[in-house]
Tab-separated table of C-alpha atoms and ligand atoms in Angstrom:
chain	number	residue	atom	x	y	z
A	1061	UNK	CA	80.569	107.931	76.215
A	1062	UNK	CA	83.430	110.077	77.864
A	1063	UNK	CA	86.158	108.424	78.453
A	1064	UNK	CA	88.029	109.895	81.772
A	1065	UNK	CA	91.560	108.249	83.080
A	1066	UNK	CA	92.131	109.179	86.180
A	1067	UNK	CA	94.230	105.808	87.359
A	1068	UNK	CA	97.769	106.523	86.180
A	1069	UNK	CA	98.928	105.429	90.119
A	1070	UNK	CA	97.602	101.979	88.651
A	1071	UNK	CA	99.143	102.372	85.231
A	1072	UNK	CA	99.414	104.806	82.624
A	1073	UNK	CA	99.308	104.245	78.045
A	1074	UNK	CA	102.170	104.446	76.546
A	1075	UNK	CA	103.481	107.588	74.761
A	1076	UNK	CA	103.202	107.233	70.957
A	1077	UNK	CA	107.551	108.485	70.609
A	1078	UNK	CA	107.309	105.816	73.464
A	1079	UNK	CA	106.410	103.090	71.197
A	1080	UNK	CA	107.862	104.595	68.109
A	1081	UNK	CA	111.314	103.938	70.247
A	1082	UNK	CA	111.141	100.572	70.717
A	1083	UNK	CA	109.176	98.554	67.873
A	1084	UNK	CA	112.359	98.283	65.952
A	1085	UNK	CA	113.556	95.554	68.601
A	1086	UNK	CA	110.159	93.733	67.886
A	1087	UNK	CA	110.624	94.141	64.901
A	1088	UNK	CA	114.306	94.045	62.702
A	1089	UNK	CA	116.500	94.118	65.391
A	1090	UNK	CA	115.291	90.534	66.938
A	1091	UNK	CA	118.484	89.488	67.529
A	1092	UNK	CA	119.916	88.290	70.685
A	1093	UNK	CA	122.034	91.096	72.280
A	1094	UNK	CA	124.751	88.232	74.488
A	1095	UNK	CA	125.240	86.961	71.020
A	1096	UNK	CA	128.976	88.100	69.607
A	1097	UNK	CA	127.268	87.554	65.297
A	1098	UNK	CA	125.650	90.444	63.166
A	1099	UNK	CA	122.137	89.910	64.568
A	1100	UNK	CA	123.005	91.098	67.852
A	1101	UNK	CA	125.080	93.849	67.462
A	1102	UNK	CA	122.597	96.525	67.125
A	1103	UNK	CA	120.578	94.775	69.674
A	1104	UNK	CA	124.076	94.937	72.353
A	1105	UNK	CA	124.570	98.657	71.146
A	1106	UNK	CA	120.875	99.634	71.624
A	1107	UNK	CA	120.953	97.638	75.379
A	1108	UNK	CA	124.149	99.508	75.822
A	1109	UNK	CA	122.990	103.249	74.690
A	1110	UNK	CA	119.075	102.441	76.704
A	1111	UNK	CA	121.874	101.637	79.758
A	1112	UNK	CA	124.073	104.705	80.086
A	1113	UNK	CA	120.229	106.784	79.226
A	1114	UNK	CA	118.939	105.856	82.012
A	1115	UNK	CA	122.135	105.756	84.030
A	1116	UNK	CA	122.664	109.377	83.051
A	1117	UNK	CA	119.277	110.424	83.786
A	1118	UNK	CA	119.557	108.656	87.345
A	1119	UNK	CA	123.264	110.543	87.832
A	1120	UNK	CA	124.850	107.348	88.329
A	1121	UNK	CA	127.054	104.303	86.411
A	1122	UNK	CA	125.810	102.250	83.895
A	1123	UNK	CA	126.996	99.120	85.981
A	1124	UNK	CA	125.144	100.508	88.685
A	1125	UNK	CA	121.189	99.929	86.591
A	1126	UNK	CA	119.779	96.238	86.569
A	1127	UNK	CA	116.980	95.721	83.925
A	1128	UNK	CA	114.317	93.524	85.939
A	1129	UNK	CA	110.985	92.139	85.260
A	1130	UNK	CA	109.014	94.602	87.253
A	1131	UNK	CA	108.440	97.118	90.215
A	1132	UNK	CA	107.809	94.136	91.939
A	1133	UNK	CA	111.032	92.081	90.952
A	1134	UNK	CA	112.866	95.403	91.436
A	1135	UNK	CA	111.232	95.200	95.270
A	1136	UNK	CA	111.939	91.636	96.098
A	1137	UNK	CA	115.048	91.965	94.414
A	1138	UNK	CA	116.502	94.165	96.871
A	1139	UNK	CA	115.207	93.040	100.155
A	1140	UNK	CA	115.670	89.515	99.437
A	1141	UNK	CA	118.343	90.074	97.657
A	1142	UNK	CA	120.236	92.603	100.298
A	1143	UNK	CA	118.970	89.858	103.111
A	1144	UNK	CA	120.658	87.271	101.930
A	1145	UNK	CA	124.050	88.522	101.439
A	1146	UNK	CA	123.501	90.277	104.839
A	1147	UNK	CA	122.627	87.860	106.823
A	1148	UNK	CA	125.940	86.406	108.502
A	1149	UNK	CA	125.660	90.276	110.499
A	1150	UNK	CA	122.482	90.111	110.985
A	1151	UNK	CA	118.580	88.907	110.998
A	1152	UNK	CA	117.210	92.403	111.486
A	1153	UNK	CA	113.993	94.438	108.584
A	1154	UNK	CA	113.098	98.085	109.068
A	1155	UNK	CA	110.012	98.978	106.726
A	1156	UNK	CA	106.511	101.148	107.467
A	1157	UNK	CA	103.031	99.870	107.597
A	1158	UNK	CA	101.610	101.596	104.330
A	1159	UNK	CA	104.299	99.978	101.375
A	1160	UNK	CA	103.636	98.523	98.721
A	1161	UNK	CA	102.046	94.708	98.802
A	1162	UNK	CA	105.500	93.865	96.812
A	1163	UNK	CA	107.501	95.339	99.917
A	1164	UNK	CA	104.769	94.523	102.739
A	1165	UNK	CA	104.350	90.730	101.730
A	1166	UNK	CA	108.858	90.084	101.021
A	1167	UNK	CA	108.505	91.122	103.678
A	1168	UNK	CA	106.412	88.880	105.473
A	1169	UNK	CA	107.927	86.354	103.294
A	1170	UNK	CA	111.297	86.879	105.052
A	1171	UNK	CA	109.487	86.822	108.706
A	1172	UNK	CA	108.778	83.196	108.367
A	1173	UNK	CA	111.790	82.706	106.581
A	1174	UNK	CA	113.952	83.047	109.980
A	1175	UNK	CA	114.616	87.751	110.091
A	1176	UNK	CA	112.563	89.907	112.077
A	1177	UNK	CA	110.914	92.964	110.789
A	1178	UNK	CA	109.466	96.280	112.715
A	1179	UNK	CA	106.496	98.236	110.442
A	1180	UNK	CA	106.724	101.550	111.064
A	1181	UNK	CA	103.457	103.172	111.584
A	1182	UNK	CA	102.388	106.768	110.402
A	1183	UNK	CA	100.980	109.791	111.563
A	1184	UNK	CA	97.509	111.440	110.299
A	1185	UNK	CA	98.719	112.790	107.872
A	1186	UNK	CA	100.458	109.003	106.585
A	1187	UNK	CA	104.126	111.090	107.835
A	1188	UNK	CA	106.717	108.597	109.694
A	1189	UNK	CA	108.242	109.943	111.893
A	1190	UNK	CA	112.815	110.084	111.842
A	1191	UNK	CA	113.200	109.178	115.651
A	1192	UNK	CA	110.862	106.482	115.462
A	1193	UNK	CA	113.051	104.774	112.992
A	1194	UNK	CA	116.141	105.540	114.602
A	1195	UNK	CA	115.096	103.974	117.379
A	1196	UNK	CA	114.044	100.773	115.985
A	1197	UNK	CA	117.747	99.989	114.478
A	1198	UNK	CA	119.644	97.555	116.895
A	1199	UNK	CA	123.091	96.020	115.881
A	1200	UNK	CA	121.319	93.403	113.904
A	1201	UNK	CA	119.523	95.766	111.234
A	1202	UNK	CA	120.987	95.216	108.102
A	1203	UNK	CA	118.432	96.469	105.464
A	1204	UNK	CA	115.791	99.535	105.574
A	1205	UNK	CA	113.458	99.893	103.139
A	1206	UNK	CA	111.070	102.529	102.988
A	1207	UNK	CA	109.511	103.997	99.506
A	1208	UNK	CA	109.623	107.214	98.012
A	1209	UNK	CA	105.999	108.115	97.187
A	1210	UNK	CA	103.216	106.526	98.718
A	1211	UNK	CA	100.851	104.656	95.540
A	1212	UNK	CA	97.356	105.251	97.614
A	1213	UNK	CA	98.213	108.959	99.120
A	1214	UNK	CA	100.674	110.223	97.149
A	1215	UNK	CA	102.211	110.946	100.292
A	1216	UNK	CA	106.148	111.819	99.935
A	1217	UNK	CA	108.829	110.599	102.390
A	1218	UNK	CA	111.547	112.151	103.856
A	1219	UNK	CA	114.512	109.945	102.095
A	1220	UNK	CA	117.478	111.955	102.176
A	1221	UNK	CA	117.752	112.221	106.004
A	1222	UNK	CA	116.721	108.366	106.065
A	1223	UNK	CA	119.110	107.649	104.024
A	1224	UNK	CA	121.517	109.512	105.675
A	1225	UNK	CA	120.234	107.927	108.946
A	1226	UNK	CA	121.014	105.060	107.286
A	1227	UNK	CA	123.681	105.074	106.585
A	1228	UNK	CA	125.722	106.640	109.648
A	1229	UNK	CA	125.178	103.475	111.234
A	1230	UNK	CA	125.589	101.184	107.973
A	1231	UNK	CA	122.896	99.701	106.673
A	1232	UNK	CA	121.718	99.255	103.456
A	1233	UNK	CA	118.679	101.600	102.339
A	1234	UNK	CA	116.402	100.472	99.678
A	1235	UNK	CA	113.816	102.820	98.504
A	1236	UNK	CA	110.669	102.006	96.574
A	1237	UNK	CA	110.719	104.612	94.122
A	1238	UNK	CA	107.657	103.437	91.550
A	1239	UNK	CA	105.348	105.793	91.866
A	1240	UNK	CA	108.044	109.160	92.866
A	1241	UNK	CA	110.237	108.229	89.587
A	1242	UNK	CA	109.004	110.785	86.862
A	1243	UNK	CA	107.373	112.953	89.232
A	1244	UNK	CA	109.510	114.409	91.532
A	1245	UNK	CA	113.678	115.131	91.082
A	1246	UNK	CA	115.394	111.548	91.522
A	1247	UNK	CA	119.492	112.260	92.020
A	1248	UNK	CA	121.008	109.277	93.389
A	1249	UNK	CA	124.595	111.167	94.351
A	1250	UNK	CA	122.516	113.302	96.836
A	1251	UNK	CA	119.519	110.539	97.321
A	1252	UNK	CA	121.469	108.234	99.916
A	1253	UNK	CA	119.412	105.342	99.092
A	1254	UNK	CA	121.787	101.955	97.756
A	1255	UNK	CA	118.547	100.396	95.934
A	1256	UNK	CA	116.349	102.411	94.410
A	1257	UNK	CA	113.044	100.508	92.284
A	1258	UNK	CA	111.150	102.653	88.991
A	1259	UNK	CA	109.102	100.834	87.216
A	1260	UNK	CA	108.074	101.555	83.847
A	1261	UNK	CA	104.388	101.248	83.167
A	1262	UNK	CA	103.897	104.092	85.841
A	1263	UNK	CA	106.063	106.596	83.792
A	1264	UNK	CA	104.628	106.112	80.204
A	1265	UNK	CA	106.370	103.148	79.651
A	1266	UNK	CA	105.836	99.600	78.681
A	1267	UNK	CA	104.525	97.242	81.334
A	1268	UNK	CA	107.020	94.258	82.572
A	1269	UNK	CA	110.333	95.880	83.374
A	1270	UNK	CA	111.864	97.810	85.533
A	1271	UNK	CA	115.039	98.739	86.512
A	1272	UNK	CA	117.004	98.490	90.009
A	1273	UNK	CA	119.785	100.439	90.785
A	1274	UNK	CA	122.484	99.064	93.311
A	1275	UNK	CA	124.938	101.386	94.439
A	1276	UNK	CA	128.503	100.405	93.369
A	1277	UNK	CA	129.817	98.233	96.201
A	1278	UNK	CA	126.016	97.370	97.660
A	1279	UNK	CA	125.650	93.707	96.719
A	1280	UNK	CA	122.010	91.861	95.947
A	1281	UNK	CA	121.979	88.396	95.692
A	1282	UNK	CA	120.517	86.987	92.488
A	1283	UNK	CA	116.962	85.956	92.936
A	1284	UNK	CA	116.960	84.446	89.131
A	1285	UNK	CA	120.093	82.509	88.273
A	1286	UNK	CA	120.671	81.894	84.161
A	1287	UNK	CA	123.785	83.245	81.833
A	1288	UNK	CA	125.902	86.319	82.790
A	1289	UNK	CA	123.115	89.049	81.809
A	1290	UNK	CA	122.723	91.831	84.564
A	1291	UNK	CA	126.706	91.584	85.197
A	1292	UNK	CA	125.287	87.787	86.790
A	1293	UNK	CA	123.193	89.797	89.277
A	1294	UNK	CA	119.844	88.586	86.640
A	1295	UNK	CA	119.819	85.571	84.266
A	1296	UNK	CA	117.311	86.055	81.035
A	1297	UNK	CA	117.688	87.223	77.730
A	1298	UNK	CA	116.721	90.592	78.240
A	1299	UNK	CA	113.377	92.659	77.146
A	1300	UNK	CA	115.097	94.873	74.915
A	1301	UNK	CA	112.018	96.892	73.226
A	1302	UNK	CA	111.184	96.889	76.920
A	1303	UNK	CA	113.977	97.852	78.086
A	1304	UNK	CA	114.443	100.784	74.861
A	1305	UNK	CA	110.784	102.070	75.534
A	1306	UNK	CA	111.725	102.203	79.591
A	1307	UNK	CA	115.089	104.151	79.002
A	1308	UNK	CA	112.561	106.334	76.206
A	1309	UNK	CA	109.637	106.747	78.270
A	1310	UNK	CA	111.893	108.137	81.146
A	1311	UNK	CA	113.732	110.488	79.308
A	1312	UNK	CA	110.398	112.352	78.245
A	1313	UNK	CA	109.053	112.351	82.345
A	1314	UNK	CA	112.536	113.988	83.058
A	1315	UNK	CA	111.793	116.758	80.469
A	1316	UNK	CA	108.793	117.820	81.176
A	1317	UNK	CA	108.259	117.144	84.700
A	1318	UNK	CA	108.444	120.752	85.244
A	1319	UNK	CA	105.558	121.785	82.971
A	1320	UNK	CA	103.348	118.217	83.911
A	1321	UNK	CA	103.610	119.450	87.763
A	1322	UNK	CA	102.484	122.565	86.988
A	1323	UNK	CA	99.414	121.080	85.257
A	1324	UNK	CA	98.542	118.336	87.394
A	1325	UNK	CA	98.734	120.696	90.275
A	1326	UNK	CA	95.741	122.976	89.125
A	1327	UNK	CA	93.635	119.899	88.045
A	1328	UNK	CA	94.268	118.192	91.610
A	1329	UNK	CA	93.385	121.353	93.478
A	1330	UNK	CA	90.350	122.428	91.301
A	1331	UNK	CA	89.681	118.995	91.902
A	1332	UNK	CA	89.844	118.821	95.771
A	1333	UNK	CA	88.060	122.184	96.234
A	1334	UNK	CA	85.609	121.652	94.021
A	1335	UNK	CA	84.468	118.576	95.824
A	1336	UNK	CA	84.947	119.960	99.554
A	1337	UNK	CA	82.731	122.666	98.091
A	1338	UNK	CA	79.738	120.639	96.546
A	1339	UNK	CA	79.944	117.730	99.049
A	1340	UNK	CA	79.436	117.747	102.823
A	1341	UNK	CA	81.871	115.777	104.707
A	1342	UNK	CA	84.881	114.779	102.400
A	1343	UNK	CA	88.197	114.560	103.641
A	1344	UNK	CA	91.678	114.772	101.947
A	1345	UNK	CA	94.312	111.755	103.091
A	1346	UNK	CA	97.128	112.724	103.034
A	1347	UNK	CA	100.030	115.192	103.852
A	1348	UNK	CA	98.976	118.104	101.952
A	1349	UNK	CA	102.177	119.339	100.662
A	1350	UNK	CA	104.040	116.517	101.492
A	1351	UNK	CA	102.571	114.623	98.100
A	1352	UNK	CA	102.538	113.846	95.194
A	1353	UNK	CA	101.630	116.287	92.175
A	1354	UNK	CA	99.370	114.653	90.903
A	1355	UNK	CA	97.529	112.015	93.470
A	1356	UNK	CA	94.108	112.268	94.885
A	1357	UNK	CA	92.840	110.942	97.483
A	1358	UNK	CA	88.859	111.626	99.577
A	1359	UNK	CA	86.731	110.097	102.097
A	1360	UNK	CA	83.040	110.176	101.284
A	1361	UNK	CA	82.175	109.472	104.553
A	1362	UNK	CA	79.066	107.628	104.997
A	1363	UNK	CA	79.410	106.142	101.035
A	1364	UNK	CA	80.868	102.806	99.844
A	1365	UNK	CA	83.803	103.207	98.132
A	1366	UNK	CA	82.961	100.666	95.353
A	1367	UNK	CA	79.927	101.900	94.808
A	1368	UNK	CA	81.327	105.286	94.394
A	1369	UNK	CA	84.063	103.480	91.881
A	1370	UNK	CA	81.138	101.689	89.905
A	1371	UNK	CA	78.132	104.521	89.477
A	1372	UNK	CA	81.306	107.090	88.187
A	1373	UNK	CA	83.037	103.718	85.833
A	1374	UNK	CA	79.725	104.539	84.359
A	1375	UNK	CA	79.866	107.680	83.364
A	1376	UNK	CA	83.457	106.455	82.075
A	1377	UNK	CA	85.286	108.268	84.946
A	1378	UNK	CA	88.496	105.107	86.360
A	1379	UNK	CA	89.114	105.629	90.288
A	1380	UNK	CA	90.037	104.028	91.901
A	1381	UNK	CA	89.231	102.954	95.595
A	1382	UNK	CA	91.084	102.147	99.183
A	1383	UNK	CA	89.286	99.741	99.942
A	1384	UNK	CA	88.692	95.667	98.471
A	1385	UNK	CA	84.621	95.059	98.797
A	1386	UNK	CA	84.940	94.055	95.378
A	1387	UNK	CA	87.313	90.955	95.366
A	1388	UNK	CA	85.205	90.134	98.161
A	1389	UNK	CA	87.877	90.301	100.811
A	1390	UNK	CA	86.392	93.507	102.532
A	1391	UNK	CA	89.964	94.040	103.111
A	1392	UNK	CA	90.302	97.806	103.628
A	1393	UNK	CA	93.049	99.560	102.770
A	1394	UNK	CA	96.091	99.171	104.886
A	1395	UNK	CA	97.650	102.519	104.230
A	1396	UNK	CA	94.426	104.499	105.467
A	1397	UNK	CA	94.155	102.251	108.324
A	1398	UNK	CA	97.896	103.230	110.105
A	1399	UNK	CA	96.670	106.366	109.317
A	1400	UNK	CA	93.985	105.831	111.975
A	1401	UNK	CA	90.967	106.794	109.684
A	1402	UNK	CA	87.468	104.709	111.092
A	1403	UNK	CA	85.617	102.495	108.885
A	1404	UNK	CA	83.169	105.542	107.853
A	1405	UNK	CA	86.080	107.130	106.424
A	1406	UNK	CA	88.433	104.584	104.465
A	1407	UNK	CA	85.328	102.849	103.162
A	1408	UNK	CA	84.517	105.259	101.755
A	1409	UNK	CA	87.955	106.767	99.818
A	1410	UNK	CA	88.625	107.363	96.496
A	1411	UNK	CA	91.685	107.549	94.825
A	1412	UNK	CA	92.310	110.177	91.308
A	1413	UNK	CA	95.159	110.125	89.851
A	1414	UNK	CA	96.147	112.677	87.199
A	1415	UNK	CA	97.919	112.377	84.058
A	1416	UNK	CA	99.062	114.167	81.040
A	1417	UNK	CA	96.033	113.720	79.227
A	1418	UNK	CA	93.335	115.038	81.505
A	1419	UNK	CA	91.958	118.251	81.006
A	1420	UNK	CA	90.021	120.887	82.925
A	1421	UNK	CA	87.145	119.667	81.357
A	1422	UNK	CA	87.596	115.969	82.833
A	1423	UNK	CA	87.150	117.546	86.629
A	1424	UNK	CA	84.539	119.705	85.719
A	1425	UNK	CA	82.983	116.385	84.397
A	1426	UNK	CA	83.256	115.270	88.391
A	1427	UNK	CA	82.345	118.157	90.624
A	1428	UNK	CA	79.218	118.058	88.593
A	1429	UNK	CA	78.673	114.619	87.813
A	1430	UNK	CA	79.545	113.453	91.838
A	1431	UNK	CA	77.471	115.032	93.949
A	1432	UNK	CA	73.921	114.189	93.422
A	1433	UNK	CA	75.534	111.015	93.399
A	1434	UNK	CA	76.957	111.436	96.611
A	1435	UNK	CA	73.600	112.351	97.998
A	1436	UNK	CA	71.767	109.813	96.989
A	1437	UNK	CA	73.890	106.777	98.262
A	1438	UNK	CA	73.210	108.341	101.555
A	1439	UNK	CA	70.734	109.075	101.235
A	1440	UNK	CA	70.238	104.818	100.779
A	1441	UNK	CA	72.394	104.443	103.872
A	1442	UNK	CA	70.770	104.033	107.572
A	1443	UNK	CA	73.704	105.292	108.579
A	1444	UNK	CA	73.311	109.024	107.208
A	1445	UNK	CA	69.583	108.938	108.724
A	1446	UNK	CA	71.003	108.195	112.149
A	1447	UNK	CA	73.589	110.502	112.243
A	1448	UNK	CA	71.868	113.469	110.435
A	1449	UNK	CA	69.470	113.059	112.818
A	1450	UNK	CA	70.614	112.438	116.129
A	1451	UNK	CA	74.324	113.200	115.441
A	1452	UNK	CA	75.361	110.411	116.867
A	1453	UNK	CA	78.527	108.785	116.880
A	1454	UNK	CA	77.903	105.753	115.142
A	1455	UNK	CA	80.183	103.035	113.181
A	1456	UNK	CA	80.146	101.940	109.604
A	1457	UNK	CA	79.290	98.348	109.433
A	1458	UNK	CA	81.615	96.027	108.128
A	1459	UNK	CA	78.536	94.152	106.719
A	1460	UNK	CA	77.692	97.284	104.399
A	1461	UNK	CA	80.387	96.247	102.196
A	1462	UNK	CA	78.700	93.382	100.613
A	1463	UNK	CA	79.040	93.941	96.842
B	1148	PLP	C1	102.969	99.907	91.040
B	1148	PLP	C2	103.940	99.657	92.053
B	1148	PLP	C3	105.253	98.420	92.168
B	1148	PLP	C4	104.720	98.223	91.124
B	1148	PLP	O1	105.661	97.835	90.210
B	1148	PLP	P1	105.216	96.981	89.110
B	1148	PLP	O2	105.726	97.332	87.728
B	1148	PLP	O3	103.770	96.971	88.425
B	1148	PLP	O4	105.214	95.301	89.807
B	1148	PLP	C5	105.252	98.572	93.081
B	1148	PLP	N1	105.766	99.967	94.427
B	1148	PLP	C6	104.935	100.932	94.096
B	1148	PLP	C7	104.811	101.959	94.851
B	1148	PLP	C8	103.994	100.775	92.699
B	1148	PLP	O5	103.211	102.176	93.348
């Protein structure tokens, strides 16, 4: 069977070059980078080199890099670490309703710890309002945490402007750049962010390794106490192979960024046009231009997203949906709900996220296979019948989402 992977925002395969760079640190160079004897010297140099390379790619100093176990850990460290270090100055945090769960759940946790959190809404395009951000700031605001690019829709937020606003008010600014890194340029000298989260496995590196950029002068209270690793900011013997792989993957992503961008936009444009042309009542979600080049979030009205995904899976196509009916929770995408989509649209949303290995042939295959599937599903939907016969405005029942 064909295998078409269109879920690169969930994870990416490790590039062969990245794998090759990692292997020595799982085999010969197994020493502890903290050891001063012969076994630790090679690993210590590799760790220093990886840190220097990543710092160069981000245009920052190696001391501003903390390696972590994941994007999730970096988000936790940035948010809790800042909240705890600034507690005496205030207890107010500003974020958005469309953040990744690693940010949202951390904020929810801090609310239970006595912090107050403002969740900014988004418009129909998934964009936040800078005026709303400005008016949310109070004397108690200690942290603004807003993602660079949304994982579900690909919508890109104006990080430099947000950082500027934060800086003028002397508020710490963290951005979760997990989806942005490797797809859009990140220069710490111009981005105006104090803290930046990046994850290895979203940019063709290994899983289980992340990074937090901490601008010189910004202070985060450690979450993992231990030895003197990462300048006392994160205990634990380093995952050297993972870190080396991360550095290699990030280097390759930036080296190929322009070329990849063109490739991704070409594929995505064709997919969006092809599906819109062949299937009635489809809607593209998210700002048309201020968007990552690889992400297409499309709603097929009156189709149940999860069923559509299963049909695609049977054809060998891996994509993902906004709603999570399969988990039994009937939980719809918090991002699409915040954008004001109606249930009949957000229940029928599919995220296609392209990557390096995708071809135009993949796209044409989907454009050919999807229309009859959607048509069949709609023909089985009583709501679709009613809509077509009467043009009546009806609501998609929560109960139709039962698998
Ligand atoms: C995947 C992702 C994360 C979590 O990263 P992990 O390394 O999987 O923990 C955080 N934020 C965004 C936007 C993501 O897409």
